C-alpha positions as a LaTeX table, in Angstrom:
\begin{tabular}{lrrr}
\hline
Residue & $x$ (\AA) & $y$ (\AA) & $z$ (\AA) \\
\hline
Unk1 & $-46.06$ & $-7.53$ & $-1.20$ \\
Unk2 & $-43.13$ & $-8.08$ & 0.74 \\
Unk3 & $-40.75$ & $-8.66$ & $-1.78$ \\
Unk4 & $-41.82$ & $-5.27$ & $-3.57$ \\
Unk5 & $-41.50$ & $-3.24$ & $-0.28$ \\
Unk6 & $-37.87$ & $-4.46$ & $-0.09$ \\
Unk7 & $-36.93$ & $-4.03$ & $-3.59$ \\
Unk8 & $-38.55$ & $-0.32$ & $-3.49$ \\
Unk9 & $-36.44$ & 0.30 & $-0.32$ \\
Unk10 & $-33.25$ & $-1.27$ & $-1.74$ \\
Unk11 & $-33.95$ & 0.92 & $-4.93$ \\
Unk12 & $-34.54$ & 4.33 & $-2.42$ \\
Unk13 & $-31.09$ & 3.12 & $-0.81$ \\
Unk14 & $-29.15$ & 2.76 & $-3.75$ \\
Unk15 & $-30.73$ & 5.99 & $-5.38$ \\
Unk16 & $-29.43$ & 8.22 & $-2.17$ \\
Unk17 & $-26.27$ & 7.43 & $-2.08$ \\
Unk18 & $-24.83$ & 10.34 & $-3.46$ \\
Unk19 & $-22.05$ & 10.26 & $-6.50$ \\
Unk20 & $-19.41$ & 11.63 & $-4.40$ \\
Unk21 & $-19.67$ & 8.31 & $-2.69$ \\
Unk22 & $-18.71$ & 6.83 & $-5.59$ \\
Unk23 & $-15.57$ & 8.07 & $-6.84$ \\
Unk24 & $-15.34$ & 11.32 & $-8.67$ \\
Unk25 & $-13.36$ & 14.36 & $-7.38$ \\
Unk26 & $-10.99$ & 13.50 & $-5.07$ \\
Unk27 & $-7.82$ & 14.22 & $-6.85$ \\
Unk28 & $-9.11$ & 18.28 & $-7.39$ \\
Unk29 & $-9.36$ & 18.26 & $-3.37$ \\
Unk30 & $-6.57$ & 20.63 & $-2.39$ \\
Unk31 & $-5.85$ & 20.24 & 1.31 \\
Unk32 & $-6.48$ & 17.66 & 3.72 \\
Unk33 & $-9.57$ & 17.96 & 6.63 \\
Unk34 & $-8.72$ & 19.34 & 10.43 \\
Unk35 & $-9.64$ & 17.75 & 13.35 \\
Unk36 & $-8.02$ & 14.14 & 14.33 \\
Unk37 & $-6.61$ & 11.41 & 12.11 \\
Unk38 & $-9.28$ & 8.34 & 10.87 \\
Unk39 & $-9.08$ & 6.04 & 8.57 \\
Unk40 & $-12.45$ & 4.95 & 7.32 \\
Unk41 & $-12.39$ & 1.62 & 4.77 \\
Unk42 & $-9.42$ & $-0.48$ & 2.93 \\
Unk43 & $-6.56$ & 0.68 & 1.29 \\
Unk44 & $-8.11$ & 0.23 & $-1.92$ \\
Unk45 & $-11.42$ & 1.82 & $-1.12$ \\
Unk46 & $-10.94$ & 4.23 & 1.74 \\
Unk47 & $-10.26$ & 7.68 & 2.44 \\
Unk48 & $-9.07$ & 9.46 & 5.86 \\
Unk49 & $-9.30$ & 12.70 & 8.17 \\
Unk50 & $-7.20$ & 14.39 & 9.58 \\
Unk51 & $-4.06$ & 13.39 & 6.83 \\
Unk52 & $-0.37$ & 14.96 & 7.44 \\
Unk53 & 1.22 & 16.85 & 4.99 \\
Unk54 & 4.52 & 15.59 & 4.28 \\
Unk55 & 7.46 & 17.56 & 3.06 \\
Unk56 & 8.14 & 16.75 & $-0.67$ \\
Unk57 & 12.15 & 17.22 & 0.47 \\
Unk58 & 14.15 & 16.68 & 3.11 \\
Unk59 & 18.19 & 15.74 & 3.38 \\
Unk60 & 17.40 & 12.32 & 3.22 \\
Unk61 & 14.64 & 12.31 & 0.14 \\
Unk62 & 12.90 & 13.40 & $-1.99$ \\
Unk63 & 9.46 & 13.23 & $-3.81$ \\
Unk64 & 9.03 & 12.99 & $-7.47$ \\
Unk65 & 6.28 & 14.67 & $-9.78$ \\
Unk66 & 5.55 & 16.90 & $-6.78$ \\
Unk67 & 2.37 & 18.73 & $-8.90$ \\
Unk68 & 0.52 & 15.78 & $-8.29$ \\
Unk69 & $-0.52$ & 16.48 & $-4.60$ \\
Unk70 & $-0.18$ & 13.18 & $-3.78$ \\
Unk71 & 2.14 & 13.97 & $-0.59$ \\
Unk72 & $-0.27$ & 13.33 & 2.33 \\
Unk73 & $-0.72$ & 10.55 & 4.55 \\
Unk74 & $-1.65$ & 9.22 & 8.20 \\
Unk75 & 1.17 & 10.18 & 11.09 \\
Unk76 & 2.08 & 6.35 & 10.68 \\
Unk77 & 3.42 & 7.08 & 7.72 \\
Unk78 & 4.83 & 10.24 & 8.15 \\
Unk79 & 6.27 & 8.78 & 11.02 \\
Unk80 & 7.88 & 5.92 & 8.53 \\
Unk81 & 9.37 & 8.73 & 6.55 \\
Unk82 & 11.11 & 10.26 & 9.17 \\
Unk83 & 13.06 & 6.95 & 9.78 \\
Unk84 & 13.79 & 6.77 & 6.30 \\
Unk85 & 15.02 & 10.41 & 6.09 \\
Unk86 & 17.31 & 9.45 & 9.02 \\
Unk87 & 18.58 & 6.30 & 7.94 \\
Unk88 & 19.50 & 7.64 & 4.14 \\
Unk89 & 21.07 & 10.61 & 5.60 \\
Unk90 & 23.27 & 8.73 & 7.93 \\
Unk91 & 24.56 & 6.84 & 4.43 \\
Unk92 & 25.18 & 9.65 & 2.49 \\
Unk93 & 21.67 & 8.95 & 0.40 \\
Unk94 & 19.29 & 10.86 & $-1.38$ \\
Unk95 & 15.49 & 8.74 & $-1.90$ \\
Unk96 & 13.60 & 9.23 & $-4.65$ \\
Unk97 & 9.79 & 9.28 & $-3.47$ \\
Unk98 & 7.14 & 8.60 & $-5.78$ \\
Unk99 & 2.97 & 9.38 & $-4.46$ \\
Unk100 & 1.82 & 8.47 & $-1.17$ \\
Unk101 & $-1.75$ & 9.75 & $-1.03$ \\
Unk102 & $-4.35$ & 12.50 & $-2.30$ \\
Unk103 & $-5.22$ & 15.36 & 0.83 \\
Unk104 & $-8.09$ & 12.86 & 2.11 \\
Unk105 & $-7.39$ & 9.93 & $-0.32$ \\
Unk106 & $-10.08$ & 8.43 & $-1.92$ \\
Unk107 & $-9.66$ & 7.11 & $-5.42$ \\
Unk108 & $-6.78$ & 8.40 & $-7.45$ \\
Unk109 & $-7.68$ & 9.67 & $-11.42$ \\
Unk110 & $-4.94$ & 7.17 & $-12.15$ \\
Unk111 & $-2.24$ & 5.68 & $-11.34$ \\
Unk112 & $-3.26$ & 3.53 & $-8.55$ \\
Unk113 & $-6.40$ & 1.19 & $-7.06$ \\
Unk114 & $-4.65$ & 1.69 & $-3.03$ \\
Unk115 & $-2.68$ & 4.26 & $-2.25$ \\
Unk116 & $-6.03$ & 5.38 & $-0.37$ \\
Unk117 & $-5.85$ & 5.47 & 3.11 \\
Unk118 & $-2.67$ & 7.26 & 3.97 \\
Unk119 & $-0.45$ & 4.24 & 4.40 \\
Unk120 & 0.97 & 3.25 & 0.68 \\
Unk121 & 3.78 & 4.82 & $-1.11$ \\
Unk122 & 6.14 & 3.93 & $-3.57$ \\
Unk123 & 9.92 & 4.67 & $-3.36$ \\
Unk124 & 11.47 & 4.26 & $-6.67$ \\
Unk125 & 14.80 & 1.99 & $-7.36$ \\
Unk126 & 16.81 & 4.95 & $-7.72$ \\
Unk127 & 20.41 & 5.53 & $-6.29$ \\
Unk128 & 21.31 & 9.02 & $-5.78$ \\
Unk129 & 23.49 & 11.26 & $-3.59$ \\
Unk130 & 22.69 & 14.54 & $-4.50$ \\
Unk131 & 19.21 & 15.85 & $-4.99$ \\
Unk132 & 17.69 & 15.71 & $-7.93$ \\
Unk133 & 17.51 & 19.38 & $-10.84$ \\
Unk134 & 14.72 & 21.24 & $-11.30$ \\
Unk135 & 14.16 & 20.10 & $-15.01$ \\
Unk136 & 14.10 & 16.39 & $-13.71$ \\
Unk137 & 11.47 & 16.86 & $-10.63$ \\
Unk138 & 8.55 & 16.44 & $-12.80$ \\
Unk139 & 10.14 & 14.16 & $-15.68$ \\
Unk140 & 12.37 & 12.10 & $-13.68$ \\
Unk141 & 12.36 & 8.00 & $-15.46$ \\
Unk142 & 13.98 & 5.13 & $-13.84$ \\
Unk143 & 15.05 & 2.18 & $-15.64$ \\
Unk144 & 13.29 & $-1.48$ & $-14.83$ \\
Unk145 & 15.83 & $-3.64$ & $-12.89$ \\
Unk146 & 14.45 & $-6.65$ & $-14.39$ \\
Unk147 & 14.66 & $-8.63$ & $-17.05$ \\
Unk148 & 10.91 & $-9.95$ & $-17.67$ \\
Unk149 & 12.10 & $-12.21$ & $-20.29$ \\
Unk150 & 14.84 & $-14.07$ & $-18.57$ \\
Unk151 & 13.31 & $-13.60$ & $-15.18$ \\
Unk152 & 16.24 & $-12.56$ & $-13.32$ \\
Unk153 & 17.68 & $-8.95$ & $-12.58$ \\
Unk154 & 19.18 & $-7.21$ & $-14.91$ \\
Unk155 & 22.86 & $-4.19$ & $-15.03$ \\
Unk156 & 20.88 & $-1.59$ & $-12.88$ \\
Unk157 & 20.17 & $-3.47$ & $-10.04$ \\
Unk158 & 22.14 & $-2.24$ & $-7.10$ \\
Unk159 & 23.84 & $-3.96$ & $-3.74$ \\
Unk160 & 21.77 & $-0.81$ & $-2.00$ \\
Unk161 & 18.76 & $-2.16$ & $-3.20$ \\
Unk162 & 18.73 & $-5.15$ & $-1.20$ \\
Unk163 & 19.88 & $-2.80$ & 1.72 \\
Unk164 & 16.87 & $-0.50$ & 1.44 \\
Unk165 & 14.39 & $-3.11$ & 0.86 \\
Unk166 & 16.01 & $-4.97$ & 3.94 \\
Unk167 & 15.43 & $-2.00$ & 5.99 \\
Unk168 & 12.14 & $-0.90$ & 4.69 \\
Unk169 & 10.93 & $-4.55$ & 6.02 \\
Unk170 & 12.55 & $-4.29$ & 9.42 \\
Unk171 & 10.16 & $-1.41$ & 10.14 \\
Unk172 & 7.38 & $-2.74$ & 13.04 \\
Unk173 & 4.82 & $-1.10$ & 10.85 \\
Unk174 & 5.35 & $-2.44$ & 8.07 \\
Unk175 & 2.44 & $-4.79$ & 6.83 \\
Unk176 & 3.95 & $-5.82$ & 3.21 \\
Unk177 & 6.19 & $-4.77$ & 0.03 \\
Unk178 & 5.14 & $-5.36$ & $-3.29$ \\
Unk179 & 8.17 & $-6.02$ & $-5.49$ \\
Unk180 & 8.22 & $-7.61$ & $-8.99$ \\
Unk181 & 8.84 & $-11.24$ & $-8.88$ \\
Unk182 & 11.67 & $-11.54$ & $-10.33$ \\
Unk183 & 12.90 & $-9.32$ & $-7.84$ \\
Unk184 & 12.02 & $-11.29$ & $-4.98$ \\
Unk185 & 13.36 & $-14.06$ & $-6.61$ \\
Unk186 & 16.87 & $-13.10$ & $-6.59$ \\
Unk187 & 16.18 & $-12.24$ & $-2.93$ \\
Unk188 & 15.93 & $-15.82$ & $-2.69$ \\
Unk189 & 18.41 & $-17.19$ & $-4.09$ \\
Unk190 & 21.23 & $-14.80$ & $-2.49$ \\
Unk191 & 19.53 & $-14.49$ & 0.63 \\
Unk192 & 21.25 & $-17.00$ & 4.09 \\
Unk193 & 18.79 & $-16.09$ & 6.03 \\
Unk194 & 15.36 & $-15.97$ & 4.11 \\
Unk195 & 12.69 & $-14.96$ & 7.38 \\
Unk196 & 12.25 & $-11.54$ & 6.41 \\
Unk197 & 11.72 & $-12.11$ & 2.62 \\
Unk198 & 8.02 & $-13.01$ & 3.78 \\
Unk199 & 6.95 & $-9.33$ & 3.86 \\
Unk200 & 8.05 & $-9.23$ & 0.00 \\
Unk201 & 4.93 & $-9.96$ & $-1.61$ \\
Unk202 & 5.04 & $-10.81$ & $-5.77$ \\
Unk203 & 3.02 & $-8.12$ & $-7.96$ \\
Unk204 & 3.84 & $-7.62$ & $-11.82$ \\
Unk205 & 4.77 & $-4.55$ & $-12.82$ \\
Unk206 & 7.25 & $-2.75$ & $-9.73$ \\
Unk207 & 10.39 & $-3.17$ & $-11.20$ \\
Unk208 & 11.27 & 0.40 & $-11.08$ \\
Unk209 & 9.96 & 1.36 & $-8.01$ \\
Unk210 & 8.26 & $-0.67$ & $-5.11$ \\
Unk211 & 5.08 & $-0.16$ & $-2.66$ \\
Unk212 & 5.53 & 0.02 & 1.23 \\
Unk213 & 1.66 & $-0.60$ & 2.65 \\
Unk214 & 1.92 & $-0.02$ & 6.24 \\
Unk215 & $-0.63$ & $-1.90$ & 9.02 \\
Unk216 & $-3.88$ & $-0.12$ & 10.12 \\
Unk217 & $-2.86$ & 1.83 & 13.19 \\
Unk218 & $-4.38$ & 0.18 & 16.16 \\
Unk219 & $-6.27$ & 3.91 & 17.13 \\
Unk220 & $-8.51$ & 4.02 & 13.89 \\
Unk221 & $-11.00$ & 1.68 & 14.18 \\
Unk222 & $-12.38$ & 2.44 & 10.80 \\
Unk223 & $-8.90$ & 1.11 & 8.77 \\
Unk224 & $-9.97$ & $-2.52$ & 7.08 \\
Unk225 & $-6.67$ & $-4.38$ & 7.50 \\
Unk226 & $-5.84$ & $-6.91$ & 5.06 \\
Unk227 & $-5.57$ & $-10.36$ & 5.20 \\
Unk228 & $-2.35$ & $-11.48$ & 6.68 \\
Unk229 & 0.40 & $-12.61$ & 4.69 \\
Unk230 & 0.99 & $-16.59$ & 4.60 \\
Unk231 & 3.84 & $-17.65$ & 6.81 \\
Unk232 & 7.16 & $-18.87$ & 5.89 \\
Unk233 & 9.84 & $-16.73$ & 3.40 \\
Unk234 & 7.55 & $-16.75$ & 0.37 \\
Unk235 & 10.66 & $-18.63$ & $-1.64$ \\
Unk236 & 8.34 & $-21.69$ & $-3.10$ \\
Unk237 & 7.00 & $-23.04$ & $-6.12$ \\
Unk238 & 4.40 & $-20.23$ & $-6.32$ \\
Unk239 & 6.64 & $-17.56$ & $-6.51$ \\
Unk240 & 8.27 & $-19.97$ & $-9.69$ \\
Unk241 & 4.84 & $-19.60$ & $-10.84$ \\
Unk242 & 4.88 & $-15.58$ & $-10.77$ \\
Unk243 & 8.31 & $-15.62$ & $-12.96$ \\
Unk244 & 7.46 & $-18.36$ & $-14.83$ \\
Unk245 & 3.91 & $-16.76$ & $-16.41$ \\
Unk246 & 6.17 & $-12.93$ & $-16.65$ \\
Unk247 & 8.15 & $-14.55$ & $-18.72$ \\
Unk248 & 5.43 & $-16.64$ & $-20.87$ \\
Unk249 & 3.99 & $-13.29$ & $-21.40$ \\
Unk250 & 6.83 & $-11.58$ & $-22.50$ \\
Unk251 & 8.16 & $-13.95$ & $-24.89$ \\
Unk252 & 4.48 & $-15.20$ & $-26.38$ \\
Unk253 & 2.13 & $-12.56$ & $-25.76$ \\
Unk254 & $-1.21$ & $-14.01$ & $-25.70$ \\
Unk255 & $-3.48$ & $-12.73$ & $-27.73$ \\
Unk256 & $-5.86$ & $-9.61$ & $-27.54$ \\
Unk257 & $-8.65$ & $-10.60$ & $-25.61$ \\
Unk258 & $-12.50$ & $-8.65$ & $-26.37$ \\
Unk259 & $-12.81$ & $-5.68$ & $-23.92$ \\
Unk260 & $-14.19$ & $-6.86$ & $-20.39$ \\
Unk261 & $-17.71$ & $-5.35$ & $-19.58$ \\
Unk262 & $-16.57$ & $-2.08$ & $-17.34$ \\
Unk263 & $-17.36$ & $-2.88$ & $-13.78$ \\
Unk264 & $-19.46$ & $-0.66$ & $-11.14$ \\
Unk265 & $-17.73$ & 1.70 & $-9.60$ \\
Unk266 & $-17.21$ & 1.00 & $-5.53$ \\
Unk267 & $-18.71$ & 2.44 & $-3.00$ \\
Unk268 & $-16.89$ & 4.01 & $-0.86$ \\
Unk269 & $-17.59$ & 4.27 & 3.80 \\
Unk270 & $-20.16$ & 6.32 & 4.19 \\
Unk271 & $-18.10$ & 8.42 & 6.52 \\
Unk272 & $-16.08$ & 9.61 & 3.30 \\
Unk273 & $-18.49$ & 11.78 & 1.95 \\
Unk274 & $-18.56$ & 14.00 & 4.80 \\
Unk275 & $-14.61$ & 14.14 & 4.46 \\
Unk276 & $-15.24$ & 15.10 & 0.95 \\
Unk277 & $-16.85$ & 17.85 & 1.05 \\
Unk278 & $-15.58$ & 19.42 & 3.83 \\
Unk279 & $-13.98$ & 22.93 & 3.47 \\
\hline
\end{tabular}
């Protein structure tokens, strides 16, 4: 009898959890919540109060694909971009931006698992000095710097690059960079002094662009950090491993595999349903 009054509760619980929970509409959300900044949840299943919006240009950058709404963020990271606007002004640069996050982030309708909680963007491996035309704000493509099939860089890698990476990493807030192997890999081998090559973390695919994911800010005690990164420069065996399997898969590309069995959606904080649907 006991077992049946907990699976009849359990089935009440899961019934009542409404679908916003779950996923749907956060990308036709078109403004982000008042009141003060939380995060509640992880950066890949999370949403936020409170969110900044950021300027899609300023003299130092500028964001790309602009009509996605995907320009809001915590002050953390606003705070990040302001440094960056400074330093690439300073230089004579113009960044290219790519999304940071939705008006109370949540699930994106693609594009990206994170990118949730107001503390992920992208900047895109693009050298400019002038800001970019009209016709190329929404259309604007930038070339891979890699060569998956040879595993190292490839003619549109640039010295600045290395610079803005370098910089990017230097920040206090900043919790990790995803870069493309490869990448990281000729970070390593041109690199004297390897210590802050640790934030650099290995993910296929970001070899046009990379992904800044800043820490939790120590004031929202909602934000679920993630785990820290191992210590030590990253420049092992296992990052061999990343570059060695790219370029497996490029060369033989293994074959088709059945589709996988599509998986539950997550469930997002509680909290995030009443930033949902808030006016």
């Amino acid at each position: 009898m006991k077992r049946f009054f907990a699976t009849s509760l359990l089935t009440l619980l899961t019934l009542s959890i409404s679908p916003l929970i779950l996923a749907a509409d956060w990308h036709t959300v078109k403004r982000p919540t008042t009141g003060p900044s939380e995060i509640y949840g992880s950066y890949a299943n999370g949403c936020f109060s409170g969110g900044i919006d950021i300027p899609t240009k300023s003299v130092g950058y500028e964001q790309v694909r602009p009509s996605r709404n995907r320009h809001y963020g915590m002050p953390a990271i606003a705070t990040f971009i302001n440094y960056l606007d400074l330093w690439a002004n300073q230089r004579g640069k113009i960044l290219i931006f790519g999304d940071i996050s939705q008006p109370r982030g949540g699930p994106a309708n693609f594009g990206h698992a994170s990118h949730q909680t107001g503390l992920d963007m992208d900047i895109w491996f693009e050298e400019r000095t002038d800001h970019l035309p009209k016709k190329l704000q929404e259309s604007l493509q930038t070339p891979s710097v890699v060569n998956p099939a040879t595993g190292k860089i490839n003619q549109h890698w640039r010295p600045f690059y290395r610079e803005l990476l370098f910089t990017a990493s230097q920040y206090p807030e900043t919790e990790r960079i995803f870069v493309n192997p490869v990448i990281k890999a000729h970070l390593c081998a041109t690199e004297k002094d390897q210590r802050w090559l640790g934030k650099l973390r290995p993910w296929y695919g970001h070899d046009s662009h990379f992904h800044i994911r800043l820490k939790c800010p120590k004031d929202s005690t909602g934000c679920i950090a993630q785990a820290p990164i191992p210590r030590g420069s990253g420049c092992d065996s296992s990052l061999a491993n990343w570059v060695n399997d790219q370029i497996k898969w490029t060369t033989a590309p293994p074959k088709p595999k059945a589709p996988a069995s599509p998986k539950a959606p997550k469930v997002l904080p509680i909290e995030c349903q009443a930033i949902l649907q808030q006016p």
